[in-house]
């Protein structure tokens, strides 16, 4: 593996925790803040911090405490609230050689079957699939959960009653008693590179979330590759409000330590409550790097714009505006850069990126670390309104030689690379590849162990994402998911990625609909479901709803040529989402068709005519360009069907 660290005195380490042991005793790092946890209060912003030395000592002390109860290789369910204690636990698990299973803690007072939400179902999934040895949570949370499940005899209650519960406060209280790290540290006994360190679940955008096994070595390789790609240094300051339980939010905790940087944390709830908080944190801490899902940009413009607060914004220090969660629309970025130009934001900081849980998280970015590169935003190319997520380099150049992560666009039927300009499935091969799906060997073989036709080299991960490579610099555009390709139901019977239909639908009535809360799917007709911005009593009645439905139908027809057959308008918060804020189209479709999601208003269109009036719920009936063939569409549906069994 290529040495990619910034200082030859500290060569690459096999696992992330080994970096922490180094920084914790270095004079220039030991008193430096590693993580800062912020809270947004009416009286103003407050925060607490932990230095590299304190985090190193905490990891050592917590690891010792964990090994008093658990054995190396046991799995531990992390049900802690986001914050510094969760950070400590993630590093102490690696130092103890314990498998961390981070899960967002569901409401402890809603464990009765009638009150449970998606978080409870996910907890049941994690406990039943991973079979953790113990769980760690806040003391009050443990008391609330054990009290709630004591009178229940259902499966979740039974599983939770069998768990050994550990108090994070007890583990944390032992930290001050730990001896200061020695300048001659004892032999490292934590996770080895090949040991499973983490079970992280996929987001659930295309099917029930799946448990991905991540080794300590794969996680270290992934964050080293990301550090190199974004050119992060000890002087870097990261701001992140992403969930700390999986994917980018979790990996940026590890990335911070590998880079010797400082990471400022906030909760996703705080951002959603007040999007401007994100921009104020960038200003307050002179942030140089921030990872956000692409949907955060229009949300920040609408609810946190330049004139939405009293604190002046200063964004000139930002060097990496990392955009994740494809698709990445150029119009969103243009609007954001224009809105905050007066705050000094540098357009060249825009870093469209691509990642997935099956490769730990990071895969690629189109942001060039070379300051003199002429293809930085706003000069980046665009394809079908999307920004690229990788720059693979020309075939004749050395840019792609020795790449840490190999990306190929493949014909799924032949397993051969397609020509540039032809859409196919994105395959990824690297030392960051996860080990597979826990408890699903056949699906692991299908997704993780494929090779290019005639090849004998590395195994690839079949991402299920569709992409196309274009231009001399071979930019990769992530165009959508295999399972989200839908028919336009017009005279041409073409296929289009669902996000294009959703964007056209939202744009047709953007003042009445919630951004990022529109889903489209195919069920013998083209169906669009959209959340209303306001409640029913505030919106204006049936006439307004009818106009919205007509606008959606006409907007989709004009933009994508699609013939919408059914529009369902639903209340705020009705469309299920992942922890990272992405709509779960498959689950929204399921709920609408089975009648458990009740539209405020629905309209059916037959031959272009508005046929239906308001209903209490959806009952009865069902439910650009050269995107994909019918066979590809069917393969996507087959894969979604297969994943639904997990």
XYZ file of C-alpha atoms in Angstrom:
646
model
C 0.000 0.000 0.000
C 1.242 3.460 -0.859
C 2.394 5.517 2.134
C 0.034 8.465 2.216
C 0.635 10.097 5.575
C 1.773 13.711 5.792
C 4.712 13.118 8.157
C 7.375 10.418 7.628
C 7.968 10.364 11.394
C 4.509 8.832 11.829
C 4.029 6.149 9.151
C 0.627 4.716 8.334
C -0.852 2.640 11.141
C -2.751 -0.632 10.601
C -5.753 0.467 12.712
C -7.085 3.917 13.566
C -6.692 3.593 17.328
C -2.911 3.330 16.902
C -2.888 6.947 15.660
C -4.666 8.012 18.847
C -1.973 6.367 20.966
C 0.661 8.364 19.069
C -1.076 11.751 19.192
C -1.945 11.286 22.870
C 1.706 11.494 23.950
C 3.079 14.015 21.439
C 3.665 17.469 22.987
C 2.153 19.260 19.990
C -1.004 17.112 20.050
C -1.722 15.963 23.589
C -3.448 19.192 24.675
C -5.049 19.871 21.318
C -8.862 19.428 21.103
C -9.685 16.270 19.178
C -13.472 16.630 19.371
C -15.781 19.455 20.408
C -19.447 18.714 21.157
C -21.761 21.683 20.647
C -25.308 22.349 21.806
C -27.648 25.005 20.481
C -29.520 26.716 23.323
C -31.782 29.801 23.439
C -29.080 31.556 25.432
C -26.464 30.797 22.797
C -24.036 28.154 21.665
C -22.311 26.035 24.321
C -19.676 23.338 23.912
C -17.411 20.879 25.675
C -14.203 19.406 24.296
C -11.830 16.497 24.744
C -8.117 16.642 23.940
C -6.101 13.924 22.240
C -4.480 13.002 25.546
C -7.841 12.838 27.334
C -9.370 10.736 24.551
C -6.406 8.359 24.579
C -6.679 7.940 28.352
C -10.460 7.519 28.130
C -10.132 4.836 25.461
C -7.612 2.969 27.633
C -9.742 3.223 30.782
C -13.018 2.308 29.086
C -11.374 -0.603 27.285
C -10.126 -1.956 30.619
C -13.601 -1.615 32.125
C -15.243 -3.319 29.157
C -12.843 -6.255 29.377
C -13.805 -6.747 33.026
C -17.241 -7.774 31.752
C -16.725 -8.805 28.126
C -14.221 -10.836 26.169
C -12.187 -9.794 23.188
C -14.296 -10.433 20.064
C -17.646 -9.953 21.815
C -20.122 -7.553 20.242
C -21.410 -4.503 22.108
C -24.597 -2.636 21.211
C -23.985 1.124 21.517
C -27.275 2.829 22.404
C -25.812 6.112 23.612
C -26.965 9.576 22.684
C -24.679 11.380 20.225
C -21.812 13.239 21.836
C -18.362 12.783 23.316
C -19.262 9.647 25.266
C -20.204 7.882 22.053
C -16.876 8.987 20.553
C -15.019 7.528 23.544
C -16.912 4.250 23.257
C -16.116 3.848 19.564
C -12.387 4.148 20.252
C -12.469 2.078 23.441
C -14.144 -0.790 21.558
C -11.290 -0.843 19.052
C -8.712 -0.759 21.832
C -10.451 -3.603 23.664
C -10.886 -5.713 20.521
C -14.667 -5.565 20.886
C -17.078 -5.342 17.941
C -19.012 -2.055 18.081
C -22.651 -2.061 16.950
C -23.827 1.582 17.022
C -27.610 2.019 16.852
C -29.680 5.178 17.246
C -31.498 4.758 20.590
C -35.290 4.692 20.103
C -37.735 6.363 22.474
C -37.478 4.313 25.698
C -41.072 5.139 26.676
C -42.587 3.804 23.443
C -41.637 0.139 23.580
C -45.187 -1.188 23.521
C -45.923 -2.752 20.106
C -48.634 -0.174 19.382
C -46.279 2.795 19.904
C -43.109 1.624 18.203
C -41.550 3.531 15.343
C -38.836 2.780 12.759
C -36.054 3.137 15.357
C -37.599 0.378 17.482
C -37.879 -1.926 14.478
C -34.237 -1.226 13.644
C -33.212 -2.040 17.217
C -35.075 -5.356 16.971
C -33.264 -6.029 13.704
C -29.847 -5.303 15.243
C -30.401 -7.329 18.410
C -31.808 -10.348 16.577
C -29.225 -10.349 13.754
C -26.021 -9.406 15.586
C -26.904 -11.097 18.895
C -24.747 -8.710 20.956
C -23.252 -9.867 24.217
C -24.170 -6.632 25.983
C -25.537 -3.134 25.475
C -24.245 0.192 26.768
C -26.464 3.240 27.277
C -27.111 6.184 29.570
C -28.181 5.169 33.073
C -31.619 6.801 32.752
C -32.159 5.195 29.375
C -31.406 1.753 30.779
C -33.900 2.294 33.601
C -36.584 3.487 31.187
C -36.058 0.593 28.767
C -35.969 -2.121 31.415
C -39.097 -0.640 32.972
C -40.907 -0.495 29.643
C -40.114 -4.061 28.577
C -40.575 -5.732 31.972
C -44.329 -6.090 31.469
C -44.164 -7.158 27.824
C -43.673 -10.623 26.408
C -43.075 -9.827 22.738
C -39.852 -10.660 20.894
C -38.067 -7.305 21.304
C -38.811 -7.194 25.018
C -37.563 -10.758 25.432
C -34.305 -10.006 23.609
C -33.657 -6.803 25.571
C -34.339 -8.535 28.889
C -31.663 -11.116 28.078
C -29.026 -8.454 27.348
C -26.346 -7.485 29.835
C -26.667 -3.713 30.314
C -23.689 -1.439 31.000
C -23.930 2.173 32.122
C -21.877 4.601 30.055
C -21.672 6.888 33.095
C -19.973 4.115 35.072
C -17.501 3.499 32.266
C -16.850 7.216 31.906
C -16.361 7.754 35.645
C -13.399 5.394 35.553
C -11.553 7.514 32.971
C -9.920 9.972 35.425
C -8.404 7.024 37.299
C -6.504 5.806 34.237
C -2.778 6.216 34.314
C -1.300 8.783 31.983
C -0.113 7.235 28.719
C 3.506 6.177 28.860
C 6.108 7.490 26.467
C 6.923 3.798 25.916
C 3.469 2.307 25.369
C 2.843 -1.359 26.079
C 2.245 -3.768 23.172
C -1.026 -3.053 21.404
C -3.676 -5.665 22.240
C -6.709 -4.147 20.500
C -8.268 -4.933 17.134
C -5.923 -6.281 14.505
C -6.362 -5.212 10.877
C -8.285 -8.385 10.041
C -10.541 -8.309 13.107
C -14.132 -7.172 12.775
C -14.367 -3.803 14.485
C -17.762 -2.539 13.421
C -21.191 -3.698 12.324
C -22.723 -0.771 10.477
C -26.096 -0.961 8.799
C -26.791 0.226 5.281
C -29.013 3.293 5.060
C -32.135 1.450 3.909
C -32.905 3.599 0.870
C -33.546 0.598 -1.374
C -34.509 -2.115 1.088
C -34.442 -3.193 4.701
C -31.092 -2.093 6.230
C -28.420 -4.782 6.081
C -25.628 -5.409 8.641
C -22.210 -4.785 7.069
C -19.096 -6.277 8.682
C -16.189 -3.807 8.715
C -12.694 -4.862 9.765
C -10.390 -2.489 11.631
C -7.951 -2.610 8.717
C -10.617 -1.748 6.143
C -11.777 1.210 8.242
C -8.194 2.467 8.577
C -7.566 2.148 4.843
C -10.793 3.973 4.050
C -10.132 6.998 6.216
C -6.515 7.173 5.046
C -7.770 7.278 1.453
C -10.253 10.011 2.387
C -7.576 12.012 4.221
C -5.416 11.902 1.139
C -8.283 12.779 -1.223
C -9.349 15.839 0.790
C -5.794 16.744 1.838
C -6.703 16.959 5.529
C -3.925 18.060 7.896
C -3.469 18.553 11.655
C -4.499 22.166 11.058
C -7.852 21.072 9.580
C -11.056 21.829 11.483
C -14.046 19.653 10.584
C -17.680 20.519 11.353
C -20.162 17.626 11.227
C -23.784 17.231 12.302
C -24.149 13.846 10.568
C -25.337 10.850 12.637
C -22.408 9.324 14.511
C -23.779 5.786 14.217
C -22.794 4.806 10.677
C -21.463 5.853 7.288
C -19.974 9.310 6.821
C -20.819 10.590 10.310
C -18.997 7.707 11.979
C -16.102 7.525 9.542
C -15.354 11.230 9.972
C -14.721 10.522 13.655
C -12.018 8.055 12.610
C -10.782 10.355 9.841
C -10.304 13.189 12.332
C -7.915 11.089 14.416
C -5.974 9.783 11.416
C -5.410 13.378 10.272
C -4.651 14.659 13.781
C -7.316 17.296 13.144
C -10.114 18.784 15.265
C -13.773 17.863 14.712
C -16.690 20.016 15.885
C -19.843 17.938 16.361
C -23.553 18.724 16.568
C -26.629 16.519 16.439
C -28.674 16.053 13.251
C -31.738 17.140 15.212
C -30.119 20.476 15.993
C -29.423 21.081 12.303
C -32.937 20.144 11.211
C -34.403 22.380 13.917
C -32.208 25.309 12.866
C -30.194 24.797 9.656
C -28.345 28.064 10.133
C -26.593 26.470 13.130
C -24.377 24.576 10.684
C -23.218 27.820 9.056
C -22.697 29.487 12.429
C -20.474 26.597 13.530
C -18.428 26.965 10.357
C -18.019 30.641 11.227
C -17.342 30.258 14.959
C -14.659 27.575 14.605
C -13.125 28.767 11.298
C -13.902 25.378 9.791
C -11.886 24.130 6.840
C -13.939 20.996 6.070
C -17.577 19.935 6.408
C -19.400 16.854 5.058
C -23.121 17.273 4.339
C -25.778 15.505 2.297
C -26.626 17.392 -0.871
C -30.163 18.133 0.358
C -28.692 20.328 3.118
C -27.777 23.039 0.608
C -31.305 24.122 -0.457
C -32.465 23.678 3.139
C -29.759 26.046 4.376
C -30.645 28.587 1.680
C -34.348 28.588 2.547
C -34.116 28.459 6.336
C -30.606 29.692 7.094
C -29.869 32.169 4.342
C -27.612 35.176 4.569
C -30.416 37.341 6.005
C -31.922 34.766 8.387
C -29.864 35.480 11.492
C -28.081 38.138 13.505
C -24.655 36.499 13.658
C -22.642 37.504 10.586
C -21.405 34.529 8.615
C -17.758 34.142 7.611
C -17.172 31.092 5.434
C -13.877 32.053 3.827
C -11.885 29.452 5.776
C -13.808 26.557 4.215
C -11.627 24.432 1.931
C -13.728 21.253 1.595
C -17.509 21.454 1.214
C -17.990 17.701 0.904
C -21.302 16.763 -0.716
C -22.533 13.221 -0.171
C -25.741 11.297 -0.907
C -26.152 11.201 -4.646
C -27.615 12.660 -6.793
C -25.772 15.981 -6.574
C -27.617 18.584 -8.635
C -25.543 21.464 -9.955
C -28.484 23.845 -9.444
C -28.443 23.185 -5.676
C -24.756 24.058 -5.522
C -25.148 27.141 -7.734
C -27.933 28.454 -5.510
C -25.936 27.848 -2.321
C -22.744 29.480 -3.610
C -24.692 32.501 -4.846
C -26.567 32.895 -1.551
C -23.420 32.816 0.594
C -20.991 34.577 -1.720
C -21.194 37.635 0.522
C -20.032 35.435 3.435
C -16.826 34.706 1.545
C -17.405 31.097 0.558
C -14.877 29.870 -1.998
C -16.590 28.082 -4.926
C -13.519 25.880 -5.383
C -14.250 24.275 -1.989
C -17.161 22.312 -3.495
C -16.248 18.605 -3.323
C -18.921 16.295 -4.798
C -18.266 12.818 -3.424
C -19.474 9.231 -3.489
C -19.577 6.562 -0.830
C -21.390 3.490 0.455
C -21.400 1.326 3.566
C -20.120 -1.714 1.673
C -16.818 0.146 1.129
C -16.760 1.424 4.742
C -17.987 4.805 3.439
C -15.634 6.795 1.222
C -15.206 5.853 -2.434
C -14.254 8.975 -4.361
C -14.466 12.724 -4.857
C -14.276 14.978 -7.890
C -12.481 17.622 -5.800
C -8.843 17.869 -6.937
C -6.309 18.436 -4.164
C -4.102 20.217 -6.726
C -4.717 23.924 -6.108
C -3.855 24.785 -9.687
C -6.390 22.413 -11.206
C -8.635 24.236 -13.655
C -11.562 21.865 -13.279
C -12.550 22.867 -9.789
C -16.089 24.114 -9.288
C -17.586 26.180 -10.949
C -15.597 24.857 -13.923
C -16.510 21.240 -13.210
C -18.383 19.557 -16.046
C -22.041 18.638 -15.693
C -24.076 15.740 -17.082
C -27.884 15.648 -17.054
C -27.805 18.411 -14.400
C -25.554 16.344 -12.098
C -22.054 17.113 -10.843
C -19.452 14.336 -11.016
C -18.488 12.324 -7.946
C -15.053 11.163 -9.105
C -12.261 12.160 -11.466
C -10.672 8.930 -12.633
C -8.094 10.543 -14.929
C -7.432 9.844 -18.591
C -6.475 6.330 -19.630
C -3.172 7.629 -20.977
C -2.225 9.486 -17.798
C -0.775 8.198 -14.560
C -3.661 9.624 -12.521
C -5.368 6.256 -12.239
C -2.194 4.247 -11.607
C -1.777 3.023 -8.052
C -5.258 4.204 -7.121
C -6.257 3.283 -3.583
C -9.814 2.525 -4.729
C -10.569 1.034 -8.155
C -13.847 2.138 -9.789
C -15.297 0.479 -12.899
C -18.649 0.906 -14.667
C -19.832 -2.544 -15.730
C -22.500 -4.228 -17.836
C -24.287 -6.343 -15.220
C -25.165 -9.072 -17.716
C -21.684 -9.641 -19.152
C -19.576 -8.464 -16.177
C -17.455 -6.490 -18.639
C -16.556 -2.786 -18.383
C -18.709 -0.592 -20.614
C -17.322 2.088 -22.888
C -17.099 5.626 -21.569
C -20.408 7.391 -22.145
C -22.449 4.209 -21.577
C -24.343 3.808 -18.327
C -23.839 0.699 -16.216
C -23.478 -0.544 -12.652
C -20.664 0.919 -10.542
C -18.250 -1.678 -9.150
C -15.653 -0.845 -6.482
C -12.543 -2.770 -5.415
C -10.209 -1.715 -2.603
C -8.775 -2.668 0.754
C -11.707 -0.673 2.158
C -14.221 -3.279 0.976
C -16.232 -4.617 3.887
C -16.137 -8.325 4.713
C -19.767 -8.936 3.780
C -23.265 -8.984 5.232
C -23.628 -10.607 8.639
C -25.638 -13.823 8.418
C -26.186 -13.703 4.642
C -23.454 -15.720 2.900
C -25.254 -16.049 -0.451
C -25.906 -12.324 -0.723
C -22.330 -11.655 0.394
C -21.057 -13.779 -2.494
C -23.321 -11.963 -4.953
C -22.421 -8.432 -3.821
C -18.808 -8.691 -2.564
C -17.130 -11.494 -4.522
C -17.662 -10.725 -8.206
C -14.827 -10.300 -10.681
C -14.656 -8.731 -14.096
C -15.132 -11.253 -16.868
C -11.892 -13.087 -17.493
C -10.234 -11.374 -14.544
C -8.316 -13.077 -11.760
C -7.533 -9.992 -9.698
C -9.388 -8.296 -6.879
C -13.008 -8.976 -6.030
C -15.374 -6.071 -6.570
C -18.332 -4.785 -4.610
C -21.419 -4.528 -6.798
C -22.856 -1.262 -5.528
C -26.309 -1.356 -7.125
C -25.639 2.243 -8.167
C -25.722 3.266 -11.794
C -23.140 5.567 -13.291
C -21.508 6.822 -16.442
C -17.937 7.968 -17.166
C -17.548 10.944 -19.485
C -14.901 13.342 -20.778
C -11.154 13.263 -21.264
C -10.571 13.318 -17.502
C -13.084 10.459 -17.166
C -15.445 11.990 -14.650
C -17.818 9.552 -12.945
C -21.452 10.631 -12.600
C -23.603 8.627 -10.174
C -26.975 8.712 -11.900
C -29.164 6.678 -9.542
C -29.968 3.218 -8.205
C -30.723 0.078 -10.196
C -33.869 -0.475 -8.159
C -35.121 3.098 -8.601
C -35.314 3.104 -12.402
C -38.954 3.626 -13.409
C -40.963 3.816 -16.616
C -42.158 7.173 -17.898
C -45.498 5.649 -19.021
C -45.599 7.960 -22.024
C -45.727 7.002 -25.682
C -41.967 6.315 -25.770
C -42.032 3.954 -22.749
C -38.542 5.053 -21.762
C -36.949 4.652 -18.351
C -35.768 7.365 -16.013
C -34.206 7.547 -12.568
C -36.776 8.323 -9.897
C -34.931 11.386 -8.602
C -35.494 13.229 -11.900
C -39.266 12.701 -11.582
C -39.129 13.790 -7.937
C -37.161 16.938 -8.746
C -39.604 17.920 -11.484
C -42.560 17.281 -9.166
C -41.100 19.370 -6.354
C -40.103 22.222 -8.660
C -43.671 22.466 -9.943
C -44.995 23.463 -6.485
C -41.931 24.249 -4.387
C -43.777 26.696 -2.108
C -46.375 24.101 -1.126
C -44.165 20.983 -0.913
C -41.294 20.016 1.371
C -37.883 19.718 -0.254
C -36.444 16.215 -0.130
C -39.865 14.820 0.753
C -41.118 13.676 -2.652
C -40.911 10.086 -3.901
C -41.798 8.548 -7.250
C -42.281 4.902 -8.128
C -43.752 2.646 -10.781
C -46.768 0.433 -10.048
C -48.489 -0.119 -13.405
C -48.602 3.661 -13.522
C -46.278 6.486 -12.538
C -46.993 7.428 -8.914
C -45.792 10.568 -7.118
C -46.122 11.016 -3.356
C -45.306 14.416 -1.847
C -45.347 15.918 1.637
C -47.207 19.189 2.087
C -45.357 22.150 3.550
C -48.286 23.133 5.758
C -50.940 21.278 7.688
C -54.336 20.643 6.130
C -56.086 23.413 8.017
C -53.409 25.935 6.997
C -53.136 25.066 3.313
C -56.405 26.300 1.846
C -58.495 23.256 1.021
C -59.342 21.025 -1.896
C -58.844 23.628 -4.625
C -55.237 24.191 -3.565
C -54.568 20.453 -3.458
C -56.091 19.962 -6.902
C -53.849 22.683 -8.315
C -50.762 21.098 -6.722
C -51.594 17.733 -8.278
C -52.172 19.316 -11.680
C -48.883 21.206 -11.394
C -47.032 17.992 -10.528
C -48.551 16.135 -13.468
C -47.745 18.939 -15.888
C -44.276 19.592 -14.444
C -43.232 15.952 -14.814
C -44.624 15.848 -18.354
C -42.687 18.935 -19.418
C -39.388 18.104 -17.720
C -39.152 14.331 -18.159
C -41.929 13.375 -20.571
C -43.480 11.200 -17.868
C -47.212 10.563 -17.654
C -48.213 10.689 -13.986
C -51.191 8.480 -13.180
C -51.517 9.033 -9.439
C -50.511 11.863 -7.091
C -50.810 11.391 -3.323
C -50.347 14.418 -1.052
C -49.448 13.495 2.524
C -48.812 15.284 5.818
C -45.396 16.436 7.002
C -43.249 13.581 8.261
C -45.257 10.869 6.505
C -42.579 9.706 4.065
C -40.143 7.356 5.845
C -36.491 8.377 5.743
C -33.117 6.960 6.609
C -31.034 8.288 9.503
C -29.112 10.396 6.974
C -32.298 11.982 5.640
C -32.767 10.064 2.380
C -36.340 9.023 1.458
C -37.024 5.288 1.605
C -38.967 4.926 -1.635
C -39.590 1.205 -1.200
C -41.131 1.658 2.238
C -43.187 4.705 1.205
C -44.562 2.676 -1.710
C -45.358 -0.254 0.558
C -47.174 1.926 3.081
C -49.211 3.738 0.435
C -50.301 0.571 -1.361
C -51.229 -1.292 1.810
C -53.210 1.704 3.098
C -51.197 2.396 6.263
C -50.115 5.796 4.912
C -53.212 7.967 4.480
C -53.067 10.780 1.897
C -54.554 14.157 2.728
C -55.597 14.337 -0.919
C -55.048 12.134 -3.936
C -55.652 12.577 -7.643
C -55.860 9.951 -10.370
C -55.275 10.866 -13.991
C -56.684 8.851 -16.886
C -55.520 9.887 -20.358
C -54.356 13.152 -18.823
C -57.677 13.965 -17.119
C -58.051 14.650 -13.398
C -60.387 11.854 -12.321
C -60.293 11.735 -8.521
C -61.309 13.997 -5.671
C -60.097 14.073 -2.079
C -60.037 10.760 -0.237
C -59.248 9.833 3.344
C -56.663 7.305 2.202
C -55.312 5.612 -0.916
C -57.687 2.719 -1.647
C -58.419 0.766 -4.781
C -56.332 0.449 -7.911
C -52.605 0.259 -7.980
C -50.963 2.317 -6.530
C -34.594 10.777 -19.699
C -33.201 9.595 -22.218
C -31.295 6.361 -22.674
C -31.241 5.391 -19.000
C -31.754 1.635 -18.941
C -33.115 -1.246 -20.898
C -36.128 -3.227 -19.764
C -33.820 -6.057 -18.693
C -31.857 -3.689 -16.480
C -35.073 -2.425 -14.954
C -36.183 -5.963 -14.176
C -32.801 -6.773 -12.640
C -33.222 -3.824 -10.307
C -36.655 -5.001 -9.242
C -35.324 -8.542 -8.736
C -32.539 -7.219 -6.520
C -34.977 -5.125 -4.479
C -37.131 -8.235 -4.060
C -34.125 -10.238 -2.881
C -33.042 -7.570 -0.406
C -36.551 -7.362 1.052
C -35.938 -10.702 2.752
C -33.139 -9.294 4.910
